[in-house]
Amino acid sequence: MPLKLLVTVKRVEDPESRIKAKPDGSGIVTDGVNYKMNPFDEIAVEEALRLKEKHGGEVVVASLGGAAAMTELRAALAMGADRGLLVRHDGALDPGIVSALLQALVAAERPDLVMLGKQAIDDDQNQAGQMLAARLGWPQATFASKKESLESEAEQKKQPGVAVAADGKRALVVREVDGGVETLEVALPAVVTVDLRLNKPRFASLPGIMKAKKKEVREIPAASLGVELAPSVVVRRLLDPPRRQAGVKVADVAELWTRLHAEAKVL
Amino acid sequence: MANVLIVAEQFGGAVRKATLHAISAGREVARRTGGTLHLAVLGKGIGPVAEELSGYGAEVHAADAAVLEHPLAEAHAPVLVELARAVQASHVGAAATAFGKDLLPRVAALLEAGMATEVLGFGGEGAEVTFRRPMWAGNVLAEVALATPVKVFTVRATEFPAAAKEGKGAVTAAKVSVDAGALRTRYAGFKEVKSARPELTEARIVVAGGRGTKGDFKPVEALADELNAAVGASRAAVDAGWVPNDWQVGQTGKVVAPELYVAAGISGAIQHLAGMKGSKVIVAVNKDPDAPIFQLADYGLVADLFKALPELAEKLKKSR
């Protein structure tokens, strides 16, 4: 049965960029910082594309934020997603607002599965998917992973890790939890958040990038969705973490042992 | 009222250690707000766990039902919501484990509460508690206020001491009005990653290997076993399929803060540093003298890990 998949795509600071707080604590220094799709969202897009390749259907990607997020939506479309939704909002967003806005999108789009990254690497909250599932009254399967390693044959063949039943009514999701892996069966529609080792995302091809330019992206003003847009998570100030004292280089293992034993007293 | 409800985590009839750290955090919030600390524990046949928890000086609410046997957020969240309302909780917290991170945001949404994840400490004036938490993989710390009547949070266990037993609280049965037939989530199994070594996030010492091991973790594991340490790995080593996924330390893996962290053959990408830079003493062993890990290490040794690690293990053996 064909599946309709809604995937979220957040524009975040590139994890390889050096992030530091402004001296007045009002934000981060953005000079020289690059932006990209949240790495967990790339994995969610990849998984949705694999599910579509297996079951047929449609992959809709959605981003919430300013006009610049169009870049990340186009990147997802270049990977192979079918169309995009940009919920325009220039103010601060928190997972509560994000989940409320997504709830409105779900009401309009009626997907079988909503897939999100398990967390965005800027605010590191790890909340939006769970909050969305709560609002919808849907089951949730967080931190979706894969049984096989990323070097496995299943991965080479780009098989989805999330196993949707042929009738499209249920999905088996392997989850990374403390001490092992857990498997849940969720009835669809459901919310799935993805972990790092669910898959290796594909790169966009040149033809993919060309095609993406012609794909439909609909802009929706956040204010039109009837959602309270005042954040309940208010960042008062940002600060740099305490710096570590510069360490020493030791000459050999004998010195390392002495230092750890007699000086640091940890061995 | 401004009471505090801490959600305990139990596994196989035992309280998870991380919960004891969350209890400390809960005590601190209760002290600040002048409220009373309550503990919640959910599961099936959890009488002994509830009894054990009652030694921490708080009233324990035990939701004991077959429908709660497995930690399904869909089943646990409504029970906690009802309990939070019943005890008039202004703050609901748990440890930032996989369990806490899965469950608490669902609870927060149902309570229309703002939430702070992976809290490192508390700030603010008097009863107005703010939350200090990491953003951008710990490259920035944020002081966050929650503008909702109920506030939900998870805490990073390593930032709070394990609570000591004090006094005796009552154990009461919590109401469970969840219909098993209506659940749309089914628990389909658990595969434990078995290890004789200590749990990575709880170990006093962690020995971690990276790309420099070239896939041979034997010296890393041998040193770890000599030290009774947990074994960690960089993302590169995990992605290469050399070691299990749950060994990964970093922004997207586990965050550890042991007394001693030995990084062997790990260059020190920002992603990895985010997961271990809270360690008390950091040792780096790397052939590359310019590896970024040396900027962070208390003790750096420029050497081949295949020679240095066995030599260090030998020193330890002799010192016994």
Coordinates of C-alpha atoms in Angstrom, one line a residue:
Chain A
M1 CA 0.0 0.0 0.0
P2 CA 1.4 3.4 -0.9
L3 CA 2.5 5.5 2.0
K4 CA 2.3 9.2 2.6
L5 CA 5.3 10.4 4.6
L6 CA 5.8 13.8 6.2
V7 CA 9.4 14.6 7.1
T8 CA 10.7 17.6 9.0
V9 CA 13.8 19.4 7.9
K10 CA 15.5 22.0 10.2
R11 CA 18.1 24.5 9.2
V12 CA 20.9 24.4 11.8
E13 CA 24.5 25.5 12.2
D14 CA 26.9 23.1 10.6
P15 CA 28.2 20.8 13.4
E16 CA 31.8 21.4 12.1
S17 CA 31.4 25.1 12.7
R18 CA 32.8 26.6 15.8
I19 CA 29.9 27.9 17.9
K20 CA 30.4 30.4 20.7
A21 CA 28.2 32.7 22.7
K22 CA 28.2 36.5 22.1
P23 CA 29.9 38.4 24.9
D24 CA 26.5 39.9 26.0
G25 CA 24.9 36.4 26.1
S26 CA 22.1 37.4 23.7
G27 CA 22.9 34.8 21.0
I28 CA 25.7 33.0 19.2
V29 CA 28.4 34.5 17.0
T30 CA 27.2 33.8 13.5
D31 CA 30.2 35.2 11.6
G32 CA 31.8 32.4 9.6
V33 CA 29.2 29.9 10.6
N34 CA 27.8 27.6 7.9
Y35 CA 24.3 26.2 7.8
K36 CA 23.0 22.8 6.7
M37 CA 20.2 20.4 7.2
N38 CA 20.1 18.9 10.7
P39 CA 22.0 15.6 10.4
F40 CA 19.3 13.6 12.1
D41 CA 16.7 15.1 9.6
E42 CA 18.9 13.9 6.7
I43 CA 18.5 10.4 8.0
A44 CA 14.7 10.9 8.3
V45 CA 14.5 12.1 4.7
E46 CA 16.6 9.1 3.6
E47 CA 14.4 6.6 5.5
A48 CA 11.2 8.2 4.0
L49 CA 12.7 7.9 0.5
R50 CA 13.5 4.3 1.0
L51 CA 10.0 3.6 2.4
K52 CA 8.6 5.3 -0.7
E53 CA 10.9 3.2 -3.0
K54 CA 9.6 0.1 -1.4
H55 CA 5.9 0.8 -0.9
G56 CA 5.2 3.7 -3.3
G57 CA 3.6 6.9 -2.2
E58 CA 4.7 10.4 -1.5
V59 CA 7.4 12.2 0.6
V60 CA 6.5 15.7 1.7
V61 CA 9.2 17.7 3.5
A62 CA 8.3 20.5 5.9
S63 CA 10.5 23.2 7.5
L64 CA 9.5 25.8 10.0
G65 CA 11.4 29.1 10.1
G66 CA 12.7 32.0 8.1
A67 CA 13.0 32.3 4.3
A68 CA 16.6 30.9 4.5
A69 CA 15.2 27.4 5.4
M70 CA 14.2 27.2 1.7
T71 CA 17.8 26.0 1.1
E72 CA 17.4 23.0 3.3
L73 CA 14.0 22.2 1.8
R74 CA 15.6 22.3 -1.7
A75 CA 18.3 20.0 -0.4
A76 CA 15.7 17.5 0.7
L77 CA 13.9 17.8 -2.6
A78 CA 17.2 17.2 -4.4
M79 CA 17.6 14.0 -2.4
G80 CA 14.3 12.9 -3.9
A81 CA 11.4 14.2 -1.8
D82 CA 8.3 15.1 -3.9
R83 CA 7.3 18.5 -2.5
G84 CA 7.9 21.0 0.3
L85 CA 6.1 23.0 2.8
L86 CA 7.7 26.1 4.4
V87 CA 5.9 27.4 7.5
R88 CA 7.1 30.9 7.7
H89 CA 7.9 32.2 11.1
D90 CA 10.7 34.6 11.9
G91 CA 10.5 34.6 15.7
A92 CA 11.9 32.1 18.2
L93 CA 10.6 28.6 18.0
D94 CA 10.5 26.0 20.8
P95 CA 9.5 22.3 20.6
G96 CA 6.0 23.2 21.9
I97 CA 5.3 25.6 19.1
V98 CA 7.0 23.3 16.5
S99 CA 4.8 20.4 17.6
A100 CA 1.6 22.6 17.4
L101 CA 2.5 23.8 14.0
L102 CA 3.2 20.3 12.8
Q103 CA -0.1 19.2 14.2
A104 CA -1.8 21.7 11.9
L105 CA 0.2 20.4 8.9
V106 CA -0.7 16.8 9.8
A107 CA -4.4 17.8 9.9
A108 CA -4.1 19.2 6.4
E109 CA -1.8 16.5 4.9
R110 CA -3.0 13.4 6.7
P111 CA 0.2 11.4 6.4
D112 CA 0.6 7.7 7.5
L113 CA 3.9 8.4 9.2
V114 CA 5.6 11.6 10.4
M115 CA 9.4 11.2 10.6
L116 CA 11.6 13.6 12.5
G117 CA 15.2 13.6 13.6
K118 CA 15.5 12.6 17.2
Q119 CA 16.9 16.0 18.0
A120 CA 18.2 19.2 16.4
I121 CA 21.8 19.7 17.0
D122 CA 21.4 23.4 17.8
D123 CA 19.0 23.4 20.8
D124 CA 19.6 19.7 21.5
Q125 CA 16.1 19.4 23.1
N126 CA 14.9 16.0 21.7
Q127 CA 11.2 16.8 22.3
A128 CA 9.3 17.8 19.1
G129 CA 8.5 14.3 17.9
Q130 CA 7.2 13.1 21.2
M131 CA 5.2 16.3 21.8
L132 CA 3.7 15.9 18.3
A133 CA 2.7 12.3 19.0
A134 CA 1.1 13.4 22.3
R135 CA -0.9 16.2 20.6
L136 CA -2.2 13.8 17.9
G137 CA -2.8 11.0 20.3
W138 CA -0.6 8.8 18.0
P139 CA 1.9 6.2 19.0
Q140 CA 5.5 7.2 19.0
A141 CA 8.7 5.2 18.2
T142 CA 11.7 7.3 19.1
F143 CA 15.4 6.8 18.3
A144 CA 14.7 4.5 15.4
S145 CA 17.8 2.5 14.5
K146 CA 18.7 -0.5 12.5
K147 CA 19.5 -4.1 13.5
E148 CA 22.3 -4.4 10.9
S149 CA 25.4 -2.3 10.9
L150 CA 25.8 0.6 8.5
E151 CA 28.3 -1.6 6.6
S152 CA 25.8 -4.4 6.1
E153 CA 24.3 -5.7 2.8
A154 CA 20.9 -4.4 3.8
E155 CA 22.4 -0.9 4.0
Q156 CA 24.2 -1.3 0.6
K157 CA 20.9 -2.2 -0.9
K158 CA 19.3 0.8 0.8
Q159 CA 16.6 -1.2 2.6
P160 CA 14.6 0.8 5.1
G161 CA 15.2 0.0 8.7
V162 CA 11.6 0.8 9.6
A163 CA 9.5 -2.2 8.5
V164 CA 6.0 -1.2 7.4
A165 CA 3.6 -4.1 6.9
A166 CA 2.3 -4.6 3.4
D167 CA -1.2 -3.4 4.3
G168 CA 0.3 -0.2 5.6
K169 CA -1.4 -0.6 9.0
R170 CA 1.6 -1.2 11.3
A171 CA 5.3 -0.6 11.5
L172 CA 8.1 -2.4 13.4
V173 CA 10.7 -0.1 14.7
V174 CA 14.0 -1.0 16.3
R175 CA 15.0 1.5 18.9
E176 CA 18.3 2.4 20.5
V177 CA 17.8 2.4 24.2
D178 CA 20.1 2.1 27.2
G179 CA 21.7 -1.3 27.4
G180 CA 20.4 -2.7 24.1
V181 CA 17.9 -2.4 21.4
E182 CA 14.2 -2.6 21.7
T183 CA 11.6 -3.4 19.1
L184 CA 8.1 -1.7 19.1
E185 CA 5.2 -2.3 16.8
V186 CA 3.2 0.8 16.3
A187 CA -0.2 1.1 14.5
L188 CA -0.2 3.7 11.8
P189 CA -0.5 6.7 11.7
A190 CA 2.4 7.2 14.0
V191 CA 5.4 9.4 14.7
V192 CA 8.9 8.1 14.3
T193 CA 12.1 9.9 15.4
V194 CA 15.3 8.6 13.9
D195 CA 18.7 8.0 15.4
L196 CA 22.1 8.2 13.8
R197 CA 22.5 4.7 12.8
L198 CA 19.3 4.1 11.0
N199 CA 20.9 4.6 7.6
K200 CA 23.5 6.4 5.5
P201 CA 21.8 9.4 3.8
R202 CA 22.3 9.6 0.0
F203 CA 24.0 12.6 -1.7
A204 CA 21.9 14.7 -4.0
S205 CA 22.8 14.1 -7.7
L206 CA 23.2 16.9 -10.2
P207 CA 20.0 15.9 -12.0
G208 CA 18.3 15.7 -8.6
I209 CA 19.4 19.3 -7.8
M210 CA 18.1 20.5 -11.2
K211 CA 14.8 18.8 -10.7
A212 CA 14.4 20.1 -7.2
K213 CA 14.3 23.6 -8.5
K214 CA 11.0 22.9 -10.3
K215 CA 9.4 21.0 -7.4
E216 CA 6.6 22.7 -5.6
V217 CA 7.2 24.4 -2.2
R218 CA 4.2 26.0 -0.6
E219 CA 4.7 28.8 1.9
I220 CA 2.3 29.0 4.8
P221 CA 2.5 31.9 7.2
A222 CA 2.7 30.4 10.8
A223 CA 0.2 33.0 11.9
S224 CA -2.4 31.4 9.6
L225 CA -2.4 28.1 11.4
G226 CA -4.1 29.2 14.6
V227 CA -1.2 28.3 16.9
E228 CA -0.1 30.3 19.9
L229 CA 3.4 31.5 18.8
A230 CA 4.8 32.8 22.1
P231 CA 7.6 30.4 23.2
S232 CA 7.3 28.8 26.6
V233 CA 11.0 27.9 26.6
V234 CA 12.7 31.3 27.1
V235 CA 16.5 31.4 26.7
R236 CA 17.6 34.1 29.2
R237 CA 21.2 34.1 28.2
L238 CA 23.9 32.1 26.6
L239 CA 27.4 31.6 27.9
D240 CA 30.5 29.8 27.0
P241 CA 31.2 26.6 29.0
P242 CA 34.0 26.7 31.5
R243 CA 37.4 26.3 29.9
R244 CA 39.7 23.5 30.8
Q245 CA 43.1 24.2 32.0
A246 CA 45.8 23.6 29.4
G247 CA 47.3 20.2 30.0
V248 CA 50.8 18.8 29.7
K249 CA 52.5 16.5 27.2
V250 CA 54.2 13.6 28.9
A251 CA 57.4 12.0 27.6
D252 CA 56.5 8.4 27.9
V253 CA 54.2 5.8 29.5
A254 CA 56.3 5.8 32.7
E255 CA 55.7 9.5 33.2
L256 CA 52.0 9.1 32.3
W257 CA 51.7 6.4 34.9
T258 CA 53.4 8.5 37.6
R259 CA 51.3 11.5 36.8
L260 CA 48.0 9.6 36.9
H261 CA 49.1 7.7 40.0
A262 CA 50.9 10.3 42.2
E263 CA 49.6 13.6 40.8
A264 CA 46.0 13.2 39.6
K265 CA 45.5 10.2 41.9
V266 CA 43.0 8.6 39.6
L267 CA 45.0 5.3 39.3
Chain B
M1 CA 1.2 24.3 45.3
A2 CA 4.7 23.8 44.0
N3 CA 5.5 20.1 44.5
V4 CA 8.1 18.2 42.6
L5 CA 7.5 14.8 41.0
I6 CA 10.5 12.7 39.9
V7 CA 9.8 9.8 37.6
A8 CA 11.9 6.8 38.7
E9 CA 13.2 4.3 36.1
Q10 CA 13.3 0.7 36.9
F11 CA 14.6 -2.2 34.9
G12 CA 14.2 -5.9 35.7
G13 CA 13.1 -5.1 39.3
A14 CA 16.0 -2.7 40.2
V15 CA 16.1 1.0 40.4
R16 CA 18.3 2.5 37.6
K17 CA 21.3 4.3 39.1
A18 CA 20.5 7.4 37.0
T19 CA 17.3 7.8 39.0
L20 CA 19.3 8.4 42.3
H21 CA 20.9 11.4 40.6
A22 CA 17.5 12.7 39.4
I23 CA 16.3 12.4 43.0
S24 CA 19.1 14.8 44.1
A25 CA 18.0 17.3 41.4
G26 CA 14.4 16.9 42.6
R27 CA 15.4 17.6 46.2
E28 CA 17.1 20.7 45.1
V29 CA 14.1 22.0 43.2
A30 CA 11.8 21.1 46.1
R31 CA 14.0 23.0 48.5
R32 CA 14.1 26.0 46.2
T33 CA 10.3 26.1 45.7
G34 CA 9.3 25.1 49.2
G35 CA 7.4 22.1 47.8
T36 CA 7.4 18.4 48.7
L37 CA 9.2 15.8 46.7
H38 CA 7.2 12.9 45.3
L39 CA 8.5 9.9 43.4
A40 CA 6.7 7.9 40.7
V41 CA 7.5 4.4 39.7
L42 CA 5.6 2.5 37.0
G43 CA 5.7 -1.1 35.9
K44 CA 4.4 -4.5 36.7
G45 CA 5.3 -6.3 40.0
I46 CA 7.2 -3.3 41.2
G47 CA 6.5 -3.6 44.9
P48 CA 10.1 -4.2 46.0
V49 CA 11.3 -1.3 43.8
A50 CA 8.7 1.1 45.3
E51 CA 9.8 -0.1 48.8
E52 CA 13.4 0.6 48.0
L53 CA 12.6 4.1 46.7
S54 CA 10.6 4.9 49.8
G55 CA 14.0 5.0 51.6
Y56 CA 14.8 8.4 49.9
G57 CA 12.4 10.3 52.2
A58 CA 9.7 11.0 49.7
E59 CA 6.2 9.6 49.1
V60 CA 6.4 7.0 46.4
H61 CA 3.5 6.6 44.0
A62 CA 3.6 3.1 42.6
A63 CA 1.6 2.5 39.4
D64 CA 1.6 -1.3 39.3
A65 CA -0.3 -2.8 36.3
A66 CA 0.2 -5.3 33.5
V67 CA -0.3 -2.6 31.0
L68 CA 2.7 -0.8 32.3
E69 CA 5.0 -3.8 32.2
H70 CA 7.1 -2.3 29.4
P71 CA 8.2 1.3 29.2
L72 CA 5.8 2.4 26.5
A73 CA 5.4 6.1 26.4
E74 CA 1.9 5.8 25.1
A75 CA 0.9 3.8 28.3
H76 CA 3.1 5.6 30.9
A77 CA 2.5 9.2 29.9
P78 CA -1.3 9.4 30.8
V79 CA -0.6 7.7 34.2
L80 CA 2.1 10.3 35.0
V81 CA -0.1 13.2 33.8
E82 CA -2.9 12.1 36.2
L83 CA -0.4 11.7 39.0
A84 CA 1.2 15.1 38.4
R85 CA -2.2 16.7 38.7
A86 CA -3.1 14.7 41.8
V87 CA 0.0 15.7 43.7
Q88 CA -0.2 19.3 42.3
A89 CA 3.3 19.1 40.8
S90 CA 4.8 22.3 39.5
H91 CA 7.9 20.5 38.3
V92 CA 8.1 17.0 36.8
G93 CA 11.5 15.6 36.2
A94 CA 13.5 12.4 35.4
A95 CA 17.0 11.4 34.4
A96 CA 18.0 12.2 30.8
T97 CA 18.2 8.5 29.8
A98 CA 16.6 6.9 26.7
F99 CA 13.6 6.2 28.9
G100 CA 13.4 9.8 30.3
K101 CA 13.9 11.4 26.9
D102 CA 11.2 9.2 25.3
L103 CA 8.6 9.7 27.9
L104 CA 8.9 13.2 29.5
P105 CA 8.3 15.3 26.3
R106 CA 5.0 13.3 25.8
V107 CA 4.1 14.0 29.4
A108 CA 5.0 17.7 29.0
A109 CA 2.8 18.1 25.9
L110 CA -0.1 16.5 27.7
L111 CA 0.4 18.9 30.7
E112 CA 0.9 21.9 28.3
A113 CA 4.2 22.4 30.0
G114 CA 7.5 23.8 28.7
M115 CA 10.4 21.5 29.0
A116 CA 14.2 21.6 29.4
T117 CA 16.2 18.6 28.4
E118 CA 19.5 17.4 29.9
V119 CA 19.7 20.0 32.7
L120 CA 23.1 20.5 34.2
G121 CA 22.0 22.7 37.1
F122 CA 19.5 25.3 38.4
G123 CA 19.7 29.1 38.6
G124 CA 17.3 32.0 39.2
E125 CA 16.2 33.7 42.3
G126 CA 14.4 32.0 45.2
A127 CA 11.4 30.0 44.0
E128 CA 11.8 31.0 40.4
V129 CA 14.0 28.2 39.1
T130 CA 15.8 28.5 35.8
F131 CA 17.5 25.6 34.1
R132 CA 21.1 25.5 32.9
R133 CA 21.4 23.3 29.9
P134 CA 23.8 22.6 27.0
M135 CA 23.1 23.7 23.4
W136 CA 25.1 23.1 20.3
A137 CA 26.6 19.9 21.7
G138 CA 27.7 21.6 24.9
N139 CA 29.6 24.3 23.0
V140 CA 27.3 26.8 24.6
L141 CA 25.4 26.8 27.9
A142 CA 22.0 28.3 28.1
E143 CA 20.1 29.6 31.1
V144 CA 16.5 28.8 30.3
A145 CA 13.2 29.9 31.9
L146 CA 10.0 27.9 31.4
A147 CA 7.0 30.2 31.1
T148 CA 4.3 27.6 31.7
P149 CA 2.6 26.8 35.1
V150 CA 4.0 23.2 35.0
K151 CA 7.7 22.8 34.2
V152 CA 9.2 19.5 32.9
F153 CA 12.9 18.6 32.8
T154 CA 15.3 15.8 32.4
V155 CA 18.7 16.0 34.2
R156 CA 22.1 14.8 33.1
A157 CA 22.9 12.3 35.8
T158 CA 26.6 13.0 35.9
E159 CA 26.0 16.6 37.0
F160 CA 24.1 15.7 40.2
P161 CA 25.3 13.5 43.1
A162 CA 23.5 10.2 43.7
A163 CA 21.0 10.7 46.5
A164 CA 21.7 9.1 49.8
K165 CA 18.9 7.4 51.7
E166 CA 17.1 9.6 54.2
G167 CA 14.0 9.0 56.2
K168 CA 11.2 6.8 55.2
G169 CA 8.4 7.8 52.8
A170 CA 5.0 6.2 52.4
V171 CA 4.2 4.0 49.4
T172 CA 0.8 4.6 47.8
A173 CA -0.8 3.0 44.8
A174 CA -1.2 5.4 41.8
K175 CA -4.3 5.3 39.7
V176 CA -3.9 3.5 36.4
S177 CA -6.7 4.2 34.0
V178 CA -5.1 3.0 30.8
D179 CA -7.0 0.6 28.6
A180 CA -4.6 -2.0 27.2
G181 CA -7.0 -2.7 24.3
A182 CA -6.8 0.9 23.2
L183 CA -3.0 1.0 23.0
R184 CA -1.6 1.4 19.6
T185 CA 1.9 0.5 20.6
R186 CA 3.0 -3.1 21.2
Y187 CA 6.3 -4.1 22.9
A188 CA 7.9 -6.6 20.5
G189 CA 11.1 -7.4 22.2
F190 CA 14.4 -6.3 23.7
K191 CA 17.9 -7.5 22.9
E192 CA 20.4 -6.7 25.6
V193 CA 23.9 -5.8 24.6
K194 CA 25.6 -8.0 27.1
S195 CA 28.8 -6.9 28.8
A196 CA 30.8 -7.8 31.8
R197 CA 32.1 -4.3 31.9
P198 CA 30.5 -1.4 33.8
E199 CA 27.8 0.7 32.0
L200 CA 29.5 3.4 29.9
T201 CA 27.6 6.3 31.5
E202 CA 28.2 5.1 35.0
A203 CA 31.8 3.9 34.8
R204 CA 34.5 5.6 37.0
I205 CA 37.0 5.1 34.1
V206 CA 36.4 5.0 30.4
V207 CA 38.9 3.9 27.8
A208 CA 37.9 4.9 24.3
G209 CA 39.2 4.1 20.9
G210 CA 38.9 5.8 17.5
R211 CA 40.0 5.7 13.9
G212 CA 43.6 5.2 15.1
T213 CA 42.8 1.7 16.2
K214 CA 42.3 0.8 12.6
G215 CA 39.6 -1.6 13.8
D216 CA 41.7 -3.4 16.3
F217 CA 40.2 -2.6 19.7
K218 CA 42.1 -5.3 21.6
P219 CA 44.6 -2.9 23.3
V220 CA 41.7 -0.6 24.2
E221 CA 39.7 -3.4 25.7
A222 CA 42.6 -5.0 27.4
L223 CA 43.5 -1.7 29.2
A224 CA 39.8 -1.2 30.0
D225 CA 39.6 -4.6 31.6
E226 CA 42.8 -4.0 33.6
L227 CA 41.2 -0.8 34.9
N228 CA 37.7 -2.2 35.4
A229 CA 36.7 0.5 33.0
A230 CA 33.9 0.9 30.3
V231 CA 34.9 0.9 26.7
G232 CA 33.9 3.9 24.5
A233 CA 34.4 4.7 20.9
S234 CA 34.3 7.7 18.5
R235 CA 31.7 8.0 15.8
A236 CA 34.3 7.0 13.2
A237 CA 34.9 3.7 14.9
V238 CA 31.2 3.0 15.3
D239 CA 30.3 4.0 11.7
A240 CA 33.1 1.7 10.4
G241 CA 31.3 -1.2 12.1
W242 CA 34.3 -2.0 14.3
V243 CA 32.4 -1.8 17.6
P244 CA 28.7 -1.8 18.7
N245 CA 26.6 1.3 18.3
D246 CA 26.1 1.9 22.0
W247 CA 29.8 2.4 22.6
Q248 CA 29.7 5.7 20.9
V249 CA 30.6 8.8 23.0
G250 CA 29.7 12.2 21.5
Q251 CA 27.1 14.7 20.7
T252 CA 24.9 12.0 19.0
G253 CA 26.1 9.2 21.2
K254 CA 26.4 9.0 25.0
V255 CA 27.6 11.8 27.2
V256 CA 30.1 10.6 29.9
A257 CA 31.9 12.4 32.7
P258 CA 34.1 9.8 34.4
E259 CA 37.0 10.5 36.8
L260 CA 39.4 9.3 34.0
Y261 CA 38.8 9.3 30.3
V262 CA 41.5 7.7 28.1
A263 CA 41.1 8.7 24.4
A264 CA 43.3 6.4 22.3
G265 CA 43.6 7.1 18.6
I266 CA 40.8 9.7 18.7
S267 CA 41.6 13.0 17.0
G268 CA 39.0 14.9 19.0
A269 CA 36.4 16.1 16.5
I270 CA 33.9 18.6 18.0
Q271 CA 31.3 16.0 17.9
H272 CA 33.3 13.6 20.1
L273 CA 34.5 16.3 22.6
A274 CA 30.9 17.2 23.3
G275 CA 30.4 13.8 24.8
M276 CA 33.4 13.6 27.1
K277 CA 34.8 17.0 27.9
G278 CA 33.1 17.0 31.3
S279 CA 35.5 14.2 32.4
K280 CA 37.6 15.0 35.5
V281 CA 41.0 13.9 34.0
I282 CA 41.5 13.4 30.3
V283 CA 44.4 11.4 28.8
A284 CA 45.1 11.4 25.1
V285 CA 47.3 8.9 23.3
N286 CA 47.8 9.8 19.7
K287 CA 50.5 9.5 17.1
D288 CA 49.6 12.9 15.6
P289 CA 51.0 15.6 17.9
D290 CA 48.7 18.2 16.3
A291 CA 45.5 16.2 17.0
P292 CA 42.9 18.6 18.6
I293 CA 42.3 16.2 21.5
F294 CA 45.7 17.4 22.9
Q295 CA 44.2 20.9 23.5
L296 CA 41.8 19.4 25.9
A297 CA 43.8 16.6 27.5
D298 CA 45.3 17.0 30.9
Y299 CA 47.9 14.5 30.0
G300 CA 48.9 14.0 26.4
L301 CA 51.2 11.2 25.1
V302 CA 52.3 11.3 21.5
A303 CA 52.8 7.6 20.8
D304 CA 51.5 4.6 19.0
L305 CA 48.5 3.3 21.0
F306 CA 49.5 -0.3 20.1
K307 CA 52.7 0.1 22.1
A308 CA 51.5 2.6 24.8
L309 CA 48.3 1.0 25.9
P310 CA 49.8 -2.5 26.6
E311 CA 52.7 -0.8 28.4
L312 CA 50.3 1.1 30.6
A313 CA 48.3 -2.0 31.3
E314 CA 51.6 -3.7 32.3
K315 CA 52.5 -0.9 34.7
L316 CA 49.1 -1.3 36.3
K317 CA 49.6 -5.0 36.7
K318 CA 52.9 -4.5 38.4
S319 CA 51.6 -1.9 40.8
R320 CA 49.2 -4.3 42.3

